[in-house]
XYZ file of N, CA and C in Angstrom:
702
model
N -144.113 28.375 85.964
C -145.276 27.524 85.857
C -145.568 27.383 84.323
N -145.906 26.203 83.951
C -146.290 25.943 82.489
C -147.697 26.353 82.347
N -148.119 26.273 80.969
C -149.422 26.686 80.572
C -150.506 25.806 81.257
N -150.183 24.536 81.337
C -151.090 23.570 81.893
C -151.422 23.976 83.292
N -150.406 24.295 84.213
C -150.729 24.687 85.572
C -151.472 25.983 85.531
N -151.244 26.953 84.710
C -151.997 28.177 84.741
C -153.444 27.975 84.395
N -153.675 26.992 83.414
C -155.041 26.654 83.093
C -155.803 26.014 84.206
N -155.083 25.208 84.996
C -155.676 24.402 86.111
C -156.071 25.419 87.184
N -155.126 26.349 87.516
C -155.350 27.348 88.573
C -156.562 28.248 88.221
N -156.713 28.604 86.883
C -157.726 29.481 86.522
C -159.067 28.737 86.392
N -159.110 27.464 86.488
C -160.368 26.683 86.334
C -160.426 25.658 87.374
N -160.326 26.057 88.637
C -160.286 25.072 89.754
C -161.603 24.152 89.770
N -162.598 24.756 89.438
C -163.948 23.902 89.575
C -163.898 22.709 88.673
N -163.155 22.843 87.527
C -163.057 21.744 86.671
C -162.466 20.535 87.278
N -161.757 20.707 88.299
C -161.114 19.627 88.921
C -161.939 18.887 89.932
N -163.183 19.414 90.226
C -164.194 18.716 91.122
C -165.030 17.763 90.314
N -165.079 16.573 90.659
C -165.656 15.585 89.803
C -167.034 14.913 90.253
N -167.477 15.342 91.389
C -168.746 14.678 91.955
C -169.612 15.706 92.512
N -170.540 15.263 93.435
C -171.600 16.108 94.000
C -170.943 17.279 94.818
N -169.682 17.206 95.256
C -169.103 18.431 95.817
C -169.046 19.624 94.934
N -168.936 19.433 93.723
C -168.801 20.624 92.765
C -170.073 21.458 92.899
N -171.309 20.908 92.720
C -172.449 21.660 92.833
C -172.702 22.265 94.236
N -172.322 21.467 95.148
C -172.413 22.004 96.556
C -171.621 23.292 96.790
N -170.340 23.207 96.308
C -169.472 24.422 96.512
C -169.891 25.559 95.637
N -170.277 25.191 94.367
C -170.559 26.363 93.496
C -171.840 27.075 93.955
N -172.844 26.246 94.482
C -174.060 26.895 94.841
C -174.034 27.790 95.998
N -173.057 27.587 96.922
C -172.827 28.410 98.078
C -171.687 29.314 98.060
N -170.579 28.900 97.647
C -169.370 29.695 97.563
C -169.332 30.562 96.268
N -169.813 29.994 95.177
C -169.856 30.746 93.924
C -168.499 30.688 93.195
N -168.628 31.052 91.909
C -167.478 30.935 91.024
C -166.436 32.002 91.369
N -166.937 33.182 91.898
C -165.997 34.266 92.170
C -164.961 33.836 93.237
N -165.423 32.978 94.160
C -164.496 32.551 95.173
C -163.422 31.694 94.605
N -163.790 30.722 93.696
C -162.736 29.873 93.026
C -161.847 30.740 92.121
N -162.389 31.749 91.453
C -161.582 32.571 90.614
C -160.552 33.322 91.374
N -160.936 33.775 92.525
C -159.953 34.587 93.397
C -158.885 33.576 93.909
N -159.282 32.406 94.331
C -158.366 31.475 94.874
C -157.393 31.037 93.707
N -157.912 30.789 92.538
C -157.066 30.466 91.422
C -155.963 31.472 91.039
N -156.411 32.751 91.207
C -155.451 33.848 90.907
C -154.388 33.871 91.875
N -154.687 33.624 93.174
C -153.597 33.520 94.194
C -152.769 32.352 94.019
N -153.257 31.211 93.603
C -152.429 30.063 93.390
C -151.475 30.306 92.167
N -151.945 30.997 91.293
C -151.025 31.319 90.095
C -149.887 32.086 90.599
N -150.069 33.124 91.423
C -149.027 34.001 91.946
C -148.011 33.099 92.695
N -148.516 32.132 93.532
C -147.691 31.286 94.281
C -146.789 30.318 93.406
N -147.535 29.699 92.444
C -146.814 28.750 91.603
C -145.766 29.383 90.759
N -145.962 30.687 90.406
C -145.017 31.424 89.597
C -143.742 31.692 90.348
N -143.878 31.675 91.621
C -142.626 32.082 92.404
C -142.066 30.921 93.259
N -142.866 29.958 93.558
C -142.410 28.810 94.449
C -142.948 27.465 93.922
N -142.315 26.399 94.487
C -142.892 25.076 94.201
C -144.085 24.904 95.164
N -145.214 24.467 94.532
C -146.415 24.281 95.309
C -146.873 22.864 95.351
N -147.220 22.316 96.487
C -147.675 20.933 96.685
C -149.023 20.953 97.215
N -149.864 19.919 96.860
C -149.634 18.801 95.892
C -149.736 19.393 94.441
N -149.452 18.568 93.428
C -149.696 19.062 92.092
C -151.069 19.506 91.973
N -151.279 20.634 91.279
C -152.540 21.215 91.162
C -153.731 20.360 90.822
N -153.395 19.494 89.884
C -154.434 18.430 89.562
C -155.017 17.612 90.614
N -154.180 17.561 91.783
C -154.597 16.688 92.852
C -155.105 17.450 94.068
N -155.306 18.791 93.986
C -155.769 19.679 95.044
C -157.009 19.173 95.634
N -157.950 18.669 94.839
C -159.274 18.295 95.380
C -159.455 16.744 95.414
N -158.250 16.063 95.514
C -158.298 14.596 95.518
C -159.185 14.090 96.782
N -159.166 14.697 97.977
C -160.003 14.224 99.099
C -161.414 14.259 98.791
N -161.959 15.266 98.014
C -163.312 15.377 97.714
C -163.674 14.441 96.509
N -162.789 14.291 95.519
C -163.024 13.547 94.412
C -163.172 12.059 94.763
N -162.371 11.606 95.666
C -162.425 10.142 96.099
C -163.388 9.904 97.066
N -164.026 10.893 97.740
C -165.051 10.622 98.744
C -166.105 11.652 98.612
N -167.171 11.311 97.868
C -168.238 12.296 97.620
C -169.004 12.632 98.951
N -169.733 13.650 98.829
C -170.480 14.077 100.005
C -171.498 12.947 100.367
N -172.091 12.359 99.455
C -173.114 11.246 99.674
C -172.480 10.111 100.364
N -171.214 9.742 99.905
C -170.593 8.494 100.463
C -169.791 8.781 101.736
N -169.706 10.001 102.136
C -168.815 10.209 103.379
C -169.402 9.603 104.627
N -168.537 8.753 105.303
C -168.860 8.178 106.590
C -167.989 8.680 107.716
N -166.718 8.930 107.398
C -165.728 9.318 108.422
C -164.962 10.572 107.882
N -164.664 11.512 108.751
C -163.935 12.720 108.414
C -162.637 12.733 109.179
N -161.597 12.679 108.557
C -160.344 12.795 109.190
C -159.677 14.136 108.821
N -159.270 14.881 109.834
C -158.861 16.292 109.611
C -157.413 16.437 109.752
N -156.742 16.975 108.800
C -155.316 17.381 108.871
C -155.226 18.878 108.769
N -154.008 19.402 108.812
C -153.793 20.784 108.682
C -153.477 21.419 107.311
N -152.296 21.006 106.871
C -151.956 21.391 105.456
C -151.084 20.290 104.923
N -150.836 20.291 103.586
C -150.194 19.154 102.923
C -148.791 18.978 103.407
N -148.113 17.767 103.171
C -146.734 17.573 103.391
C -146.006 18.551 102.392
N -144.903 19.107 102.903
C -144.241 20.224 102.112
C -142.968 19.740 101.470
N -142.729 18.420 101.407
C -141.514 17.903 100.727
C -141.897 17.395 99.377
N -140.874 17.342 98.412
C -141.145 16.912 97.067
C -141.718 15.536 97.024
N -142.786 15.417 96.335
C -143.386 14.043 95.912
C -144.326 13.487 97.091
N -144.372 14.148 98.216
C -145.093 13.605 99.337
C -146.688 13.780 99.220
N -147.080 15.014 99.073
C -148.477 15.388 99.020
C -149.168 14.883 97.767
N -150.385 14.288 98.019
C -151.128 13.909 96.786
C -152.683 14.163 97.014
N -152.978 15.148 97.990
C -154.374 15.564 98.092
C -155.061 14.907 99.253
N -154.455 13.909 99.987
C -155.097 13.223 101.079
C -154.315 13.507 102.366
N -154.931 13.975 103.417
C -154.176 14.240 104.610
C -153.528 12.858 105.164
N -152.319 13.055 105.699
C -151.503 11.998 106.250
C -151.013 10.978 105.209
N -151.513 10.899 104.036
C -151.227 9.922 103.101
C -150.027 10.446 102.100
N -149.302 9.474 101.668
C -148.245 9.703 100.652
C -148.307 8.746 99.393
N -147.928 9.067 98.284
C -148.045 8.102 97.152
C -147.128 6.883 97.376
N -147.411 5.853 96.713
C -146.538 4.618 96.733
C -145.210 5.092 96.317
N -144.181 4.488 96.945
C -142.797 4.713 96.645
C -142.073 5.877 97.380
N -142.938 6.637 98.184
C -142.460 7.692 98.972
C -142.222 7.225 100.466
N -141.124 7.605 101.018
C -140.830 7.134 102.424
C -141.934 7.615 103.343
N -142.278 6.737 104.273
C -143.368 7.045 105.207
C -142.916 8.237 106.128
N -143.755 9.248 106.206
C -143.456 10.379 107.245
C -143.657 9.771 108.631
N -143.011 10.382 109.591
C -143.148 9.871 110.996
C -144.557 9.723 111.507
N -145.406 10.715 111.171
C -146.778 10.624 111.698
C -147.533 9.422 111.113
N -147.212 9.047 109.845
C -147.871 7.943 109.231
C -147.398 6.700 109.755
N -146.128 6.650 110.085
C -145.582 5.451 110.815
C -146.339 5.230 112.155
N -146.509 6.265 112.917
C -147.236 6.161 114.278
C -148.677 5.716 114.012
N -149.364 6.239 112.868
C -150.664 5.862 112.571
C -150.773 4.318 112.299
N -149.798 3.782 111.602
C -149.743 2.385 111.313
C -149.449 1.544 112.559
N -148.653 2.075 113.483
C -148.361 1.395 114.758
C -149.684 1.264 115.593
N -150.393 2.336 115.634
C -151.619 2.335 116.393
C -152.628 1.377 115.842
N -152.778 1.398 114.511
C -153.653 0.449 113.783
C -153.303 -0.999 114.163
N -152.029 -1.222 114.274
C -151.595 -2.574 114.622
C -151.993 -2.969 116.027
N -151.746 -1.913 116.958
C -152.057 -2.165 118.365
C -153.545 -2.353 118.512
N -154.345 -1.551 117.719
C -155.784 -1.581 117.960
C -156.381 -2.812 117.381
N -156.160 -3.137 116.179
C -156.751 -4.200 115.451
C -155.948 -5.429 115.171
N -154.728 -5.417 115.773
C -153.770 -6.525 115.580
C -153.583 -6.890 114.064
N -153.465 -5.867 113.222
C -153.171 -6.024 111.832
C -152.127 -5.091 111.362
N -151.451 -5.425 110.299
C -150.415 -4.591 109.768
C -150.781 -4.076 108.356
N -150.816 -2.853 108.123
C -150.836 -2.406 106.792
C -149.633 -2.677 106.042
N -149.634 -2.504 104.792
C -148.352 -2.737 103.972
C -147.267 -1.827 104.554
N -146.216 -2.414 104.972
C -145.030 -1.637 105.631
C -144.532 -0.578 104.718
N -144.405 -0.841 103.398
C -143.734 0.127 102.509
C -144.632 1.168 101.931
N -145.872 0.959 101.866
C -146.853 1.803 101.149
C -147.423 2.792 102.211
N -147.500 4.119 101.925
C -148.148 5.007 102.693
C -149.360 5.640 102.083
N -149.816 5.038 101.010
C -150.935 5.442 100.172
C -152.165 4.995 100.805
N -152.963 5.911 101.344
C -154.229 5.609 102.060
C -155.451 5.893 101.132
N -155.300 5.836 99.781
C -156.365 6.033 98.813
C -157.559 5.100 99.182
N -157.223 3.822 99.546
C -158.180 2.854 99.857
C -159.150 3.248 100.943
N -158.691 4.027 101.855
C -159.586 4.591 102.951
C -160.542 5.614 102.373
N -159.999 6.505 101.552
C -160.890 7.500 100.891
C -161.945 6.874 100.100
N -161.630 5.825 99.349
C -162.663 5.196 98.492
C -163.771 4.510 99.313
N -163.572 4.293 100.575
C -164.475 3.619 101.385
C -165.444 4.721 102.196
N -165.180 5.895 101.917
C -165.978 6.928 102.637
C -165.309 7.646 103.650
N -163.981 7.686 103.714
C -163.127 8.451 104.680
C -162.745 9.715 103.915
N -163.315 10.861 104.414
C -162.896 12.226 103.803
C -161.534 12.585 104.479
N -160.485 12.557 103.753
C -159.169 12.823 104.357
C -158.687 14.181 104.020
N -159.215 15.094 104.866
C -159.268 16.476 104.539
C -158.353 17.309 105.280
N -157.333 17.927 104.612
C -156.541 19.051 105.235
C -157.413 20.378 105.230
N -157.251 21.104 106.200
C -158.080 22.416 106.239
C -157.509 23.395 105.354
N -156.241 23.193 104.964
C -155.549 24.047 103.919
C -155.156 23.039 102.841
N -155.393 23.334 101.590
C -155.214 22.329 100.593
C -153.938 22.415 99.758
N -153.190 23.480 99.940
C -151.992 23.597 99.235
C -150.831 24.234 100.207
N -149.611 24.003 99.807
C -148.470 24.544 100.609
C -147.298 24.850 99.680
N -146.441 25.746 100.029
C -145.141 25.902 99.366
C -144.024 25.041 99.928
N -143.060 24.655 99.014
C -142.097 23.708 99.430
C -141.357 24.270 100.656
N -141.198 23.348 101.666
C -140.476 23.597 102.862
C -140.958 24.778 103.649
N -142.275 25.089 103.450
C -142.861 26.189 104.156
C -144.254 25.841 104.767
N -144.222 25.098 105.815
C -145.542 24.604 106.372
C -146.458 25.738 106.736
N -147.696 25.748 106.521
C -148.613 26.930 106.861
C -148.554 28.019 105.979
N -147.814 27.949 104.873
C -147.530 29.187 103.993
C -148.782 29.551 103.118
N -149.735 28.649 103.015
C -150.944 29.072 102.224
C -152.168 29.183 103.128
N -151.878 29.496 104.348
C -153.004 29.612 105.420
C -153.897 30.817 105.131
N -153.324 31.768 104.346
C -154.191 32.951 104.102
C -154.831 33.053 102.640
N -154.743 31.972 101.926
C -155.202 32.013 100.617
C -156.782 31.925 100.557
N -157.354 31.421 101.629
C -158.783 31.267 101.582
C -159.366 29.899 101.574
N -158.390 28.870 101.690
C -158.835 27.468 101.714
C -159.709 27.171 102.911
N -159.581 27.772 104.034
C -160.288 27.475 105.270
C -161.850 27.787 105.046
N -162.120 28.781 104.162
C -163.425 29.067 103.883
C -164.155 27.863 103.160
N -163.506 27.216 102.343
C -164.010 26.058 101.478
C -164.088 24.862 102.491
N -163.070 24.588 103.207
C -163.002 23.313 104.095
C -164.015 23.515 105.220
N -164.073 24.726 105.840
C -165.063 24.980 106.902
C -166.501 24.822 106.467
N -166.697 25.261 105.208
C -168.003 25.158 104.655
C -168.425 23.672 104.363
N -167.401 22.919 104.002
C -167.639 21.480 103.727
C -167.915 20.743 105.008
N -167.198 21.095 106.138
C -167.472 20.406 107.375
C -168.813 20.854 107.940
N -169.204 22.054 107.787
C -170.504 22.565 108.242
C -171.605 21.865 107.498
N -171.419 21.627 106.241
C -172.454 20.945 105.382
C -172.594 19.502 105.823
N -171.543 18.851 106.133
C -171.490 17.494 106.609
C -172.226 17.441 107.946
N -171.861 18.342 108.785
C -172.392 18.369 110.239
C -173.851 18.510 110.218
N -174.398 19.426 109.360
C -175.844 19.829 109.476
C -176.654 18.872 108.574
N -176.162 18.310 107.546
C -177.045 17.642 106.571
C -176.953 16.057 106.629
N -175.900 15.599 107.330
C -175.800 14.165 107.525
C -175.876 13.771 108.958
N -176.004 12.420 109.205
C -176.072 11.910 110.615
C -175.136 10.696 110.681
N -174.683 10.596 111.946
C -173.845 9.361 112.301
C -172.506 9.359 111.593
N -171.929 10.418 111.400
C -170.619 10.411 110.916
C -169.575 10.318 112.074
N -168.439 9.914 111.781
C -167.256 9.859 112.762
C -166.218 10.879 112.368
N -166.015 11.799 113.261
C -165.007 12.876 113.078
C -163.747 12.534 113.869
N -162.678 12.192 113.175
C -161.387 11.867 113.803
C -160.547 13.212 113.932
N -160.354 13.609 115.153
C -159.838 14.927 115.429
C -158.360 14.670 116.200
N -157.296 14.656 115.427
C -156.033 14.207 115.932
C -155.154 15.544 116.045
N -154.911 15.909 117.214
C -154.048 17.139 117.465
C -154.820 18.349 117.761
N -154.243 19.391 118.275
C -154.787 20.639 118.645
C -155.543 21.328 117.478
N -154.934 21.413 116.369
C -155.494 22.051 115.176
C -156.781 21.537 114.809
N -156.908 20.184 114.772
C -158.162 19.529 114.351
C -159.207 19.693 115.498
N -158.789 19.650 116.715
C -159.738 19.649 117.893
C -160.284 21.036 118.075
N -159.745 22.077 117.429
C -160.366 23.367 117.479
C -161.742 23.355 116.803
N -161.962 22.420 115.839
C -163.169 22.345 115.152
C -164.272 21.588 115.858
N -163.881 21.039 117.063
C -164.911 20.204 117.795
C -166.151 21.007 118.176
N -165.998 22.179 118.530
C -167.117 23.034 119.073
C -168.212 23.252 117.948
N -167.836 23.129 116.725
C -168.750 23.324 115.577
C -169.398 22.082 115.061
N -169.146 20.932 115.796
C -169.797 19.634 115.308
C -170.774 19.181 116.431
N -171.974 18.671 115.931
C -173.064 18.328 116.794
C -172.812 16.991 117.319
N -172.424 16.877 118.655
C -172.187 15.596 119.212
C -173.394 14.768 119.363
N -174.542 15.335 119.364
C -175.826 14.591 119.398
C -176.110 13.682 118.115
N -175.454 14.148 117.053
C -175.713 13.586 115.715
C -174.519 12.703 115.225
N -173.285 13.022 115.782
C -172.122 12.446 115.268
C -171.208 11.987 116.373
N -170.270 11.098 116.098
C -169.252 10.690 117.032
C -167.908 11.442 116.823
N -167.450 12.077 117.915
C -166.123 12.762 117.851
C -165.113 12.005 118.586
N -164.067 11.697 117.852
C -162.977 10.902 118.569
C -161.758 11.881 118.445
N -161.158 12.196 119.708
C -160.164 13.114 119.803
C -158.867 12.402 120.359
N -157.666 12.804 119.854
C -156.440 12.194 120.407
C -155.328 13.182 120.077
N -154.215 12.974 120.719
C -152.972 13.703 120.424
C -152.617 13.459 118.872
N -151.903 14.390 118.341
C -151.415 14.295 117.031
C -150.438 13.070 116.860
N -150.491 12.348 115.796
C -149.540 11.113 115.681
C -148.141 11.470 115.421
N -147.749 12.741 115.268
C -146.395 13.181 115.088
C -145.519 12.649 116.303
N -144.255 12.334 116.095
C -143.463 11.824 117.196
C -143.444 12.684 118.447
N -143.370 14.054 118.246
C -143.346 15.051 119.299
C -144.537 14.867 120.258
N -145.828 14.792 119.583
C -146.984 14.794 120.341
C -147.222 13.404 120.797
N -147.024 12.331 119.998
C -147.365 10.975 120.304
C -146.589 10.469 121.526
N -145.259 10.818 121.550
C -144.448 10.394 122.552
C -144.686 11.003 123.971
N -145.483 12.070 123.930
C -145.901 12.670 125.205
C -147.087 11.969 125.824
N -147.673 11.100 125.045
C -148.881 10.364 125.479
C -150.160 10.948 124.839
N -151.171 10.053 124.753
C -152.427 10.516 124.174
C -152.629 10.132 122.679
N -151.661 9.520 122.174
C -151.932 8.983 120.790
C -152.077 7.424 120.806
N -150.956 6.745 121.235
C -151.031 5.347 121.316
C -152.034 4.880 122.301
N -152.815 3.862 121.826
C -153.918 3.296 122.642
C -155.262 3.987 122.596
N -155.335 4.889 121.502
C -156.658 5.671 121.445
C -157.784 4.736 120.897
N -157.396 3.640 120.169
C -158.378 2.746 119.519
C -159.392 3.350 118.650
N -158.999 4.375 117.964
C -159.932 5.115 117.041
C -160.436 4.248 116.019
N -159.619 3.343 115.451
C -160.011 2.494 114.317
C -161.142 1.605 114.679
N -160.917 0.907 115.759
C -161.969 -0.006 116.267
C -163.249 0.775 116.684
N -163.109 1.873 117.328
C -164.227 2.594 117.682
C -165.027 3.136 116.607
N -164.300 3.513 115.477
C -165.014 4.026 114.373
C -165.927 2.934 113.845
N -165.383 1.777 113.663
C -166.138 0.699 113.045
C -167.249 0.228 113.963
N -167.047 0.205 115.286
C -168.159 -0.103 116.205
C -169.256 0.810 115.985
N -168.948 2.129 115.861
C -170.031 3.186 115.767
C -170.775 2.938 114.400
N -170.012 2.758 113.313
C -170.649 2.567 112.000
C -171.630 1.376 112.003
N -171.113 0.283 112.503
C -171.918 -0.973 112.580
C -173.165 -0.741 113.433
N -172.984 0.054 114.513
C -174.196 0.324 115.393
C -175.230 1.083 114.714
N -174.913 1.710 113.607
C -175.763 2.656 112.826
C -175.998 2.129 111.455
N -175.856 0.787 111.334
C -176.145 0.116 110.029
C -175.335 0.583 108.875
N -174.066 0.945 109.156
C -173.199 1.369 108.141
C -172.083 0.331 107.932
N -171.531 0.372 106.798
C -170.369 -0.499 106.504
C -169.080 -0.141 107.112
N -168.486 -0.937 107.933
C -167.209 -0.575 108.577
C -166.069 -0.370 107.585
N -165.067 0.317 107.943
C -163.949 0.623 107.107
C -162.891 -0.496 107.143
N -162.491 -1.003 106.002
C -161.319 -1.881 105.982
C -160.040 -1.144 105.963
N -159.396 -1.038 107.165
C -158.284 -0.185 107.359
C -156.975 -0.671 106.734
N -156.977 -1.972 106.411
C -155.741 -2.588 105.902
C -155.312 -1.883 104.577
């Protein structure tokens, strides 16, 4: 690990750029981030860690607490080189589309009769419109899915979800797959819309329960019904 990575890991809160920073620091405290940074340093010293540390909080930085309208839950980042950039299911431009993302695009086409850019898997434009694209675990070691499950990321992401659930109204929670659906019991269905479906990965999608879920159109119908701006999914 170079000096820059070490500095980033030791000063994680410097990577938070909006209202989430004060929210997290006021409740989780600096000691939590210091401990997490120390653990990340250990991992980066011995393994390749994704996404780049500077992008770890990209989901929060592109979608402030105030602007959040939709919450899309993933598990942990893609674990191949160049894939993860801080947004669940998304990959940077120029990176081949993972199978799950291909199926997301297929469902979008079936639902709204539109095609996203075939070659680009970058969903940054969703995040900038108020879609919090949040993995429950924010880092991973190369080729080792779930390898950072015990670093403490879930404390932060669970806190963020609880804050959204209790302090905001009329959010849409997209829960795709068993991991995301475990969070359903902690979300107030009287205040928010929960949309659940099978995971878009080929193994799950081909068993049924993914294609035909119409989550994109249902999300926009709900937002419009509550005087909110719909998401331009293209």
